[in-house]
Amino acid sequence: MAVCLAMGEAAGIDADHSLKHMVVDVHAIDVQYLRARLIEEGAYLL
């Protein structure tokens, strides 16, 4: 279940970021920003 928690956290952070920056294309995700925010939140990334 930890994987589901991590995916949900990433989806929520990206949804918030996308709404703030009016990004509607899921392929235009700012991966570097997302990874940095997840690390800030204490996520474990491989």
Short mmCIF file of C-alpha atoms in Angstrom, two decimals:
data_model
loop_
_atom_site.label_atom_id
_atom_site.label_comp_id
_atom_site.label_asym_id
_atom_site.label_seq_id
_atom_site.Cartn_x
_atom_site.Cartn_y
_atom_site.Cartn_z
CA MET A 1 0.00 0.00 0.00
CA ALA A 2 2.97 2.32 0.38
CA VAL A 3 3.25 2.57 -3.40
CA CYS A 4 -0.36 3.74 -3.62
CA LEU A 5 0.31 6.37 -0.97
CA ALA A 6 3.34 7.66 -2.87
CA MET A 7 1.45 7.82 -6.18
CA GLY A 8 -1.41 9.66 -4.52
CA GLU A 9 0.98 12.17 -2.98
CA ALA A 10 2.64 12.78 -6.35
CA ALA A 11 -0.73 13.11 -8.10
CA GLY A 12 -1.95 15.63 -5.54
CA ILE A 13 1.18 17.75 -5.69
CA ASP A 14 1.11 17.76 -9.49
CA ALA A 15 -2.62 18.56 -9.61
CA ASP A 16 -2.03 21.56 -7.34
CA HIS A 17 0.93 22.73 -9.43
CA SER A 18 -0.97 22.24 -12.71
CA LEU A 19 -3.96 24.27 -11.50
CA LYS A 20 -1.76 27.12 -10.30
CA HIS A 21 0.08 27.28 -13.64
CA MET A 22 -2.88 26.45 -15.92
CA VAL A 23 -1.25 23.29 -17.30
CA VAL A 24 -3.90 21.05 -18.84
CA ASP A 25 -1.74 18.62 -20.81
CA VAL A 26 -0.73 15.66 -18.63
CA HIS A 27 2.32 15.19 -20.83
CA ALA A 28 3.59 18.64 -19.88
CA ILE A 29 4.27 17.74 -16.24
CA ASP A 30 7.31 19.51 -14.82
CA VAL A 31 9.04 16.36 -13.57
CA GLN A 32 11.98 18.19 -11.99
CA TYR A 33 9.62 20.37 -9.96
CA LEU A 34 7.55 17.36 -8.94
CA ARG A 35 10.61 15.39 -7.81
CA ALA A 36 11.91 18.38 -5.83
CA ARG A 37 8.55 18.88 -4.09
CA LEU A 38 8.28 15.18 -3.24
CA ILE A 39 11.76 15.24 -1.72
CA GLU A 40 10.79 18.35 0.29
CA GLU A 41 7.80 16.42 1.63
CA GLY A 42 10.07 13.53 2.67
CA ALA A 43 9.19 11.10 -0.09
CA TYR A 44 11.62 8.29 -0.85
CA LEU A 45 12.56 8.32 -4.53
CA LEU A 46 14.72 5.82 -6.34
#
